[in-house]
XYZ file of C-alpha atoms in Angstrom:
496
model
C -1.563 -6.672 24.042
C 1.077 -9.249 24.547
C 3.498 -9.032 27.244
C 6.372 -6.664 26.411
C 9.198 -8.917 26.305
C 7.325 -11.445 24.108
C 6.073 -8.826 21.757
C 9.692 -7.380 21.254
C 10.930 -10.700 20.455
C 8.220 -11.298 17.848
C 8.620 -7.689 16.232
C 12.577 -8.499 16.039
C 11.759 -11.852 14.615
C 9.451 -10.398 12.060
C 12.354 -8.020 10.729
C 15.043 -10.582 10.902
C 12.889 -13.033 8.989
C 11.997 -10.391 6.336
C 15.687 -9.610 5.868
C 16.613 -13.429 5.676
C 14.048 -14.122 3.234
C 14.698 -11.218 1.082
C 18.513 -11.866 0.886
C 17.601 -15.501 0.091
C 15.523 -14.666 -2.866
C 17.167 -11.776 -4.277
C 19.439 -13.458 -6.887
C 16.141 -15.182 -8.201
C 13.859 -12.260 -8.370
C 11.888 -12.919 -11.713
C 12.739 -16.364 -11.969
C 9.951 -18.387 -13.995
C 11.111 -21.952 -13.123
C 10.882 -24.000 -10.085
C 14.103 -23.590 -7.955
C 15.854 -26.063 -5.527
C 17.318 -23.785 -2.818
C 18.281 -24.622 0.555
C 20.502 -21.751 1.700
C 21.912 -18.511 0.707
C 23.752 -18.684 -2.623
C 25.817 -15.551 -2.439
C 29.472 -16.518 -1.689
C 30.014 -13.793 0.916
C 27.429 -11.376 2.351
C 29.968 -9.727 4.564
C 27.579 -9.842 7.436
C 24.948 -7.671 5.683
C 21.597 -8.405 4.130
C 20.898 -7.553 0.628
C 19.163 -4.087 0.214
C 15.391 -4.624 0.030
C 12.842 -2.029 -0.966
C 10.310 -4.245 0.735
C 11.594 -2.883 4.118
C 12.578 0.521 2.734
C 9.042 1.919 2.291
C 8.115 0.717 5.788
C 10.935 2.772 7.373
C 9.435 5.933 5.442
C 5.998 5.049 6.955
C 7.597 4.531 10.470
C 9.185 8.094 10.240
C 5.742 9.536 9.071
C 4.101 7.860 12.238
C 6.766 9.304 14.385
C 6.517 12.793 13.142
C 2.992 13.240 12.724
C 1.331 10.686 14.806
C -0.529 7.311 13.709
C -3.957 8.538 13.526
C -3.181 11.786 11.909
C -1.925 10.024 8.562
C -3.946 10.897 5.525
C -3.700 9.958 1.862
C -2.455 13.343 1.001
C 0.310 13.222 3.524
C 1.336 9.926 2.432
C 1.636 11.118 -0.990
C 3.632 14.026 -0.064
C 6.081 11.823 1.854
C 6.305 9.614 -1.192
C 7.269 12.399 -3.519
C 10.129 13.668 -1.105
C 11.349 10.462 0.344
C 11.000 7.398 -1.986
C 13.465 7.739 -4.658
C 13.055 4.032 -6.278
C 12.425 4.567 -10.026
C 10.572 1.139 -10.516
C 7.243 0.531 -12.159
C 4.414 1.613 -9.684
C 6.799 3.460 -7.367
C 7.607 6.121 -10.371
C 3.923 6.063 -11.362
C 2.761 7.032 -7.822
C 5.320 9.821 -7.575
C 4.411 11.183 -11.006
C 0.550 11.101 -10.405
C 1.176 12.892 -7.015
C 3.092 15.481 -8.647
C 0.233 16.045 -11.144
C -2.267 16.430 -8.232
C -3.418 12.852 -8.361
C -3.096 11.929 -4.655
C -3.892 8.620 -3.031
C -6.063 6.602 -3.911
C -5.900 8.242 -7.596
C -2.043 7.567 -7.746
C -2.661 4.036 -7.591
C -5.738 3.786 -9.758
C -4.892 5.998 -12.515
C -2.131 5.752 -15.329
C -1.242 2.338 -13.705
C -3.054 -0.430 -15.526
C 0.043 -2.869 -15.546
C 1.119 -2.587 -12.004
C -2.087 -1.816 -9.938
C -2.345 -5.562 -9.193
C 1.319 -6.042 -8.829
C 3.540 -6.923 -5.740
C 4.615 -3.733 -4.497
C 2.081 -3.198 -1.602
C 1.686 -6.669 -0.068
C 5.494 -6.743 0.529
C 5.386 -3.748 2.942
C 2.520 -4.729 5.340
C 4.537 -5.993 8.490
C 4.927 -2.337 9.875
C 1.032 -1.987 10.431
C 0.910 -5.590 11.818
C 3.715 -4.615 14.271
C 1.676 -1.503 15.270
C -1.459 -3.534 15.616
C -0.353 -6.918 17.037
C -3.341 -9.065 17.414
C -5.666 -6.522 16.039
C -6.027 -6.944 12.144
C -9.073 -4.834 11.691
C -7.292 -1.766 13.155
C -4.300 -2.439 10.883
C -6.425 -2.661 7.712
C -7.149 0.801 7.465
C -3.537 1.810 7.440
C -2.729 -0.984 5.038
C -5.286 0.682 2.681
C -3.808 3.947 3.101
C -0.392 2.360 2.237
C -1.437 0.273 -0.728
C -3.837 2.635 -2.423
C -0.702 4.928 -3.014
C 0.491 2.925 -5.966
C -2.163 -0.008 -6.247
C -5.729 -0.631 -6.757
C -8.071 -3.648 -6.704
C -6.265 -6.983 -6.048
C -3.092 -4.936 -5.405
C -4.972 -3.557 -2.361
C -6.665 -6.724 -1.352
C -3.125 -8.321 -1.202
C -1.954 -6.046 1.574
C -5.215 -6.543 3.377
C -4.478 -10.282 3.360
C -1.073 -10.049 4.493
C -1.489 -7.555 7.081
C -4.358 -9.363 8.797
C -2.477 -12.613 8.626
C 0.719 -10.968 10.112
C -1.133 -9.164 12.901
C -3.006 -12.402 13.695
C 0.224 -14.223 13.933
C 1.147 -12.219 17.237
C -1.707 -14.176 18.936
C -2.591 -17.278 16.528
C -0.064 -19.687 15.712
C -1.947 -22.196 13.566
C -0.956 -21.525 9.862
C -4.444 -22.710 8.630
C -6.358 -20.366 11.033
C -4.194 -17.406 10.056
C -5.075 -18.013 6.509
C -8.759 -18.168 7.261
C -8.165 -14.946 9.044
C -6.595 -13.290 6.082
C -9.096 -14.562 3.736
C -12.008 -13.152 5.585
C -10.588 -9.673 4.835
C -10.709 -9.805 1.107
C -13.591 -10.360 -1.419
C -14.417 -13.730 -2.220
C -15.079 -12.839 -5.917
C -11.370 -11.629 -6.079
C -8.591 -13.550 -8.068
C -6.566 -13.285 -4.927
C -8.946 -15.090 -2.860
C -9.484 -17.976 -5.730
C -5.530 -18.357 -5.854
C -5.083 -18.830 -2.132
C -8.293 -20.996 -1.966
C -6.597 -23.150 -4.822
C -3.545 -23.721 -2.711
C -5.400 -24.623 0.390
C -7.408 -27.250 -1.821
C -4.227 -28.658 -3.086
C -2.665 -28.955 0.255
C -6.109 -30.734 1.646
C -6.080 -32.975 -1.366
C -2.430 -34.318 -0.721
C -0.887 -32.642 -3.756
C 2.943 -31.619 -3.519
C 3.815 -28.130 -3.522
C 5.228 -28.174 -7.058
C 1.626 -29.356 -8.142
C 0.186 -26.614 -6.148
C 2.498 -24.068 -7.660
C 1.697 -25.260 -11.050
C -2.057 -24.895 -10.683
C -1.419 -21.251 -9.424
C 0.668 -20.382 -12.333
C -1.918 -21.795 -14.592
C -4.739 -19.903 -12.866
C -2.851 -16.578 -13.248
C -1.394 -17.113 -16.706
C -3.518 -14.276 -18.233
C -1.949 -11.798 -15.644
C 1.608 -12.604 -16.290
C 4.446 -12.304 -13.718
C 5.064 -9.918 -10.876
C 1.417 -9.858 -9.913
C -0.172 -10.163 -6.537
C -2.644 -13.155 -7.048
C -0.002 -15.712 -7.980
C 2.803 -14.290 -5.660
C 0.806 -14.195 -2.559
C -0.488 -17.745 -3.228
C 3.302 -18.666 -3.445
C 3.741 -17.177 0.202
C 0.757 -19.305 1.194
C 2.414 -22.444 -0.427
C 5.378 -21.794 1.713
C 3.503 -21.250 4.917
C 1.406 -24.448 4.375
C 4.018 -26.736 3.190
C 6.546 -25.432 5.319
C 4.599 -27.085 8.212
C 6.060 -24.586 10.862
C 9.554 -24.908 10.038
C 11.268 -21.846 9.320
C 13.945 -23.026 6.823
C 11.385 -25.286 5.013
C 8.861 -22.328 4.738
C 11.238 -19.666 3.158
C 12.801 -22.020 0.968
C 9.521 -23.537 -0.337
C 8.050 -20.010 -1.001
C 11.481 -18.993 -2.660
C 11.390 -22.096 -4.855
C 8.074 -21.208 -6.314
C 10.123 -18.501 -8.239
C 8.834 -15.281 -9.696
C 9.086 -12.424 -7.334
C 11.177 -14.734 -5.184
C 12.777 -12.122 -2.890
C 9.320 -10.740 -1.974
C 7.711 -14.120 -1.415
C 10.421 -15.485 0.986
C 10.650 -12.114 2.706
C 6.905 -12.140 3.724
C 6.956 -15.692 4.623
C 10.264 -15.182 6.838
C 8.521 -12.386 8.378
C 5.247 -14.456 9.244
C 7.504 -17.075 10.693
C 9.614 -14.530 12.640
C 6.509 -13.289 14.303
C 5.043 -16.745 15.120
C 8.411 -18.193 16.451
C 10.079 -15.033 17.784
C 13.629 -13.986 17.679
C 15.009 -16.692 19.962
C 13.476 -19.463 17.899
C 14.999 -18.305 14.448
C 17.870 -20.469 13.211
C 21.354 -18.985 14.039
C 22.693 -20.285 10.765
C 20.244 -17.929 8.936
C 21.025 -14.991 10.969
C 24.940 -15.062 11.135
C 25.686 -14.594 7.426
C 23.579 -11.170 7.236
C 23.833 -9.932 10.746
C 21.232 -7.441 12.160
C 21.979 -4.413 10.068
C 19.632 -2.628 7.811
C 20.712 -1.846 4.211
C 18.410 0.536 2.014
C 18.109 1.082 -1.765
C 14.983 3.198 -2.353
C 14.896 5.961 0.537
C 16.168 9.520 0.076
C 19.100 9.414 2.497
C 18.665 13.211 3.264
C 15.065 13.333 3.743
C 14.004 11.729 6.912
C 13.906 12.976 10.423
C 14.405 10.718 12.656
C 17.158 9.060 10.521
C 17.072 5.674 8.847
C 17.465 2.943 11.481
C 21.006 1.311 11.121
C 19.749 -2.151 12.590
C 16.912 -4.304 13.277
C 17.133 -3.818 16.956
C 17.041 -0.007 16.527
C 13.887 -0.319 14.290
C 12.165 -2.588 16.887
C 12.905 -0.070 19.616
C 11.315 2.721 17.417
C 8.200 0.396 16.903
C 8.010 -0.199 20.489
C 8.100 3.253 21.635
C 5.061 4.180 18.908
C 3.092 1.230 20.385
C 3.446 2.733 23.878
C 2.333 6.049 22.626
C -0.623 4.684 20.585
C -1.882 2.362 23.589
C -1.681 5.349 25.702
C -3.547 7.814 23.489
C -5.957 5.347 22.411
C -6.900 2.908 25.616
C -9.471 1.232 23.628
C -6.745 -0.576 21.514
C -5.669 -2.385 24.486
C -8.770 -4.562 24.463
C -8.137 -7.687 22.139
C -11.010 -7.994 19.528
C -13.613 -10.413 19.998
C -13.559 -11.655 16.294
C -10.192 -11.891 14.237
C -12.468 -12.880 11.108
C -14.910 -9.951 11.494
C -15.566 -8.471 8.013
C -17.039 -5.067 9.080
C -13.982 -2.979 8.441
C -12.901 -5.151 5.587
C -16.251 -4.324 3.757
C -16.095 -0.778 4.368
C -12.750 -0.644 2.651
C -13.998 -2.728 -0.151
C -16.671 -0.165 -0.786
C -14.226 2.786 -1.036
C -14.041 4.589 -4.346
C -10.753 4.311 -6.161
C -11.332 7.621 -7.831
C -11.493 10.208 -4.954
C -9.511 13.090 -3.696
C -9.975 14.586 -0.105
C -9.115 18.190 0.824
C -8.746 19.749 4.314
C -10.356 23.001 4.719
C -10.949 25.436 7.793
C -14.080 23.919 8.959
C -14.122 20.329 7.521
C -13.212 18.141 4.542
C -14.264 18.165 0.931
C -14.044 15.076 -1.053
C -14.240 15.063 -5.053
C -15.339 11.746 -6.137
C -14.815 11.085 -9.965
C -17.730 8.681 -10.725
C -15.867 7.035 -13.832
C -12.376 8.446 -13.174
C -10.591 11.700 -13.715
C -10.316 11.392 -17.333
C -12.001 14.177 -19.571
C -12.784 14.666 -23.260
C -14.068 17.713 -25.057
C -17.932 17.883 -24.974
C -18.233 14.982 -22.658
C -19.506 15.384 -19.247
C -17.292 14.163 -16.307
C -19.473 12.923 -13.594
C -18.564 14.414 -10.063
C -19.975 13.704 -6.560
C -18.963 16.070 -3.924
C -18.684 15.007 -0.322
C -18.859 17.376 2.458
C -17.786 16.530 6.101
C -18.932 19.389 8.406
C -16.630 19.515 11.585
C -18.085 22.483 13.174
C -20.654 22.191 16.087
C -23.594 23.514 14.029
C -25.697 22.497 11.147
C -24.792 24.520 8.139
C -25.745 25.343 4.597
C -22.857 24.631 2.287
C -22.598 26.300 -1.133
C -20.334 25.362 -4.025
C -19.403 27.113 -7.296
C -17.130 25.915 -10.108
C -14.742 28.492 -11.546
C -15.021 27.094 -15.235
C -12.169 27.515 -17.697
C -13.189 29.408 -20.895
C -15.635 27.348 -22.948
C -16.312 24.750 -20.384
C -19.688 24.251 -18.926
C -21.639 22.275 -16.143
C -25.159 21.068 -15.782
C -24.797 22.094 -12.087
C -22.112 24.921 -11.892
C -23.597 25.949 -8.436
C -25.446 24.093 -5.666
C -26.061 24.065 -2.121
C -26.733 21.386 0.552
C -27.348 21.112 4.270
C -24.455 19.756 6.188
C -24.972 18.342 9.545
C -22.181 18.573 12.084
C -19.806 15.490 11.961
C -21.936 14.109 9.077
C -21.157 13.269 5.421
C -23.284 15.113 2.916
C -22.937 14.464 -0.973
C -24.371 16.171 -4.059
C -23.923 15.500 -7.714
C -22.408 17.809 -10.316
C -20.433 17.647 -13.425
C -17.880 19.267 -15.725
C -18.037 19.340 -19.518
C -14.540 20.520 -21.019
C -14.209 22.163 -24.238
C -11.526 23.034 -26.731
C -8.193 21.377 -27.479
C -5.886 20.530 -24.915
C -2.426 21.883 -24.628
C -1.220 20.045 -21.534
C -2.345 16.861 -20.289
C -3.538 18.053 -16.832
C -6.525 20.397 -16.365
C -7.074 22.231 -13.201
C -10.398 23.588 -12.279
C -11.124 25.709 -9.040
C -13.977 24.842 -6.778
C -15.236 27.351 -4.366
C -16.886 26.045 -1.170
C -18.547 28.392 1.403
C -20.315 26.988 4.552
C -22.968 29.089 6.595
C -22.548 32.890 6.873
C -18.855 32.869 5.969
C -18.028 35.447 3.392
C -14.721 34.053 2.230
C -14.986 30.865 0.351
C -12.509 27.935 0.606
C -11.029 27.329 -2.852
C -9.699 23.896 -3.971
C -7.972 22.986 -7.110
C -9.488 19.904 -8.697
C -7.053 18.121 -11.134
C -8.233 16.186 -14.218
C -6.375 14.539 -17.029
C -7.181 14.582 -20.794
C -8.003 11.285 -22.243
C -5.191 9.745 -24.414
C -2.524 12.142 -22.934
C -0.110 11.583 -20.137
C 2.673 13.727 -18.375
C 5.441 11.851 -17.079
C 9.204 12.334 -16.004
C 12.160 11.507 -18.002
C 15.389 10.803 -16.279
C 18.582 11.476 -17.749
C 22.156 11.738 -16.718
C 23.630 15.267 -16.472
C 27.112 15.100 -18.463
C 28.578 17.592 -15.617
C 27.198 15.412 -12.801
C 26.735 11.743 -13.808
C 25.118 10.684 -10.668
C 22.328 13.471 -10.497
C 19.288 12.527 -12.555
C 17.522 15.528 -13.974
C 13.861 15.273 -14.042
C 12.766 16.446 -17.414
C 8.830 16.881 -18.094
C 7.385 15.673 -21.463
C 4.061 15.665 -22.809
C 3.195 12.905 -25.186
C -0.109 12.370 -26.802
C -1.022 8.737 -27.208
C -2.720 7.099 -30.221
C -6.209 6.146 -29.900
C -6.714 2.399 -30.159
C-alpha cells in the first residue's frame, strides 16, 4: 500500500480529474463529429462542476460500503440500494430499477430486457471507487467492478469496467501508460470487441497514425453498434491516454475531441491522470473554475446515511477511512500482488453466468441459474440448475421441491443431493409452464430442506413470459408537478 500522504493526493487527484473532464465534456455528450476543444466552453461555472452521474453512483456505493462493510456486499444488496437511492431515469439505470422491482436482481437486472444498453457506457464510467479502495491491486478490485457493472450491464459492458478498474488501480503504482493498458487488457477476453478496439488504437499509435485517424478507425470498427456503446468510447479514452503523452490538458482534450459520450471519456481520462500525477501536479487553471465541490443529479437526496459528500476532500477522507478499516480487517491486502497482469480472477468472472440469482437462507445459499435465461413459454421447458452452498460445519443431504402453479409441470419436481460443508453442489431441474399468462412475471416457490430440519426454506423464483414486459410509466401529477408517479403497465409485444 503506498504511503498515506501520497495515496491521499492520488485519490484527491482522481476525483478532481473526474470532475474536470466531466465538466469539459458535458456540453458535447453525444457529439458524432470530431471536436477542437482546448478548455471549458461554459461562460461561467460559478466555481462548481457540472453535475455528473458518473460520480453519483460511486457515492451511493461508497455509502453502501460504509454502512455494510466492503466484503459484505452482495448482488441483491446492490440491487436494493439501486432501487432506493438511484433516481436517474435514463436507459439502463431505469431498466435495472425495473428489473429489480420484478425480482430480477443482478446480474439478471443487467442481462435481461436490456438488449440495447447492456454494452453501453454506464458501468465503466464509475469504476474509480473500486480502484481507490484497492490501490495497486487490480484483481481485488475486479470482483467489485463485476458486482457494480452487472447491475445494469452484461458482456462487453462488464468487460469495460473490468478494463478501466484494472488500469486505474494499477495507476497508483505504475506510471507508464502503455503498461497500464497492458494490465487492463489482461483482464478482458481477447475475443471481445472491447479488446479489439483498444488493440486497434495501440496499433495506430505504434504505426505513427495521428489521433484523428485512430478515432476514425475505431468508429468504423464499431459502426454496427452505434453510439453510446462501451467498445468505441473506452477506445476513445485510450486514444486520450496514449496521444496525451502524460500531459493532463492534452489527454483530456484529446479524449473529449473524439466526441460521442464526451463527458464520460474525458472524465475517465481525467481520473486516470489525476491518479498518476496526484493532486499537487494538476493544472490550477483547470481546478479554479469548478472548485472542489460535488454536485449530484441522480441520487435520492433523502435516502443516504451518511449523507452525500459536499466536496472532493470530504469524499477522499471517507475513502481513506474505509481503506484503513479494510486493511485492518484483511491484513493480506497489505501485501502487493506479484503479477498485475494475472488473469486468474478475471477468468473466474468471465465464466460467471449472466442468468443467475442467489438467495441467502439460514444454513447457506441457494443459486438459481437459468440456463438459457428466465424467459418462459407455455409448454416449453425452462432449464434450471440449482446451486447449493452449505455453510454448516457438517456434510448434509439437501432436498428440494417445486411448488408448481396449477397446470405447470417439471421433469424433476423433487430431488436430493449431498452437500459438503463450504462446498458448492449443483443439480439440474426444469419448469414447464402452462396456460395463458395474465401478468408478465411468474413466481414459482421452491422448498429447500437441509439434513434433519423439519421446516423448509422457501424462496420465490421469478420468471418472465416471453414477449411480455412490465415496466413503469412516469407521469406528472397535476396537483404536485414535481412528483413523478410510477404507474405500472403491462404490454404484450408483437412477435417478430
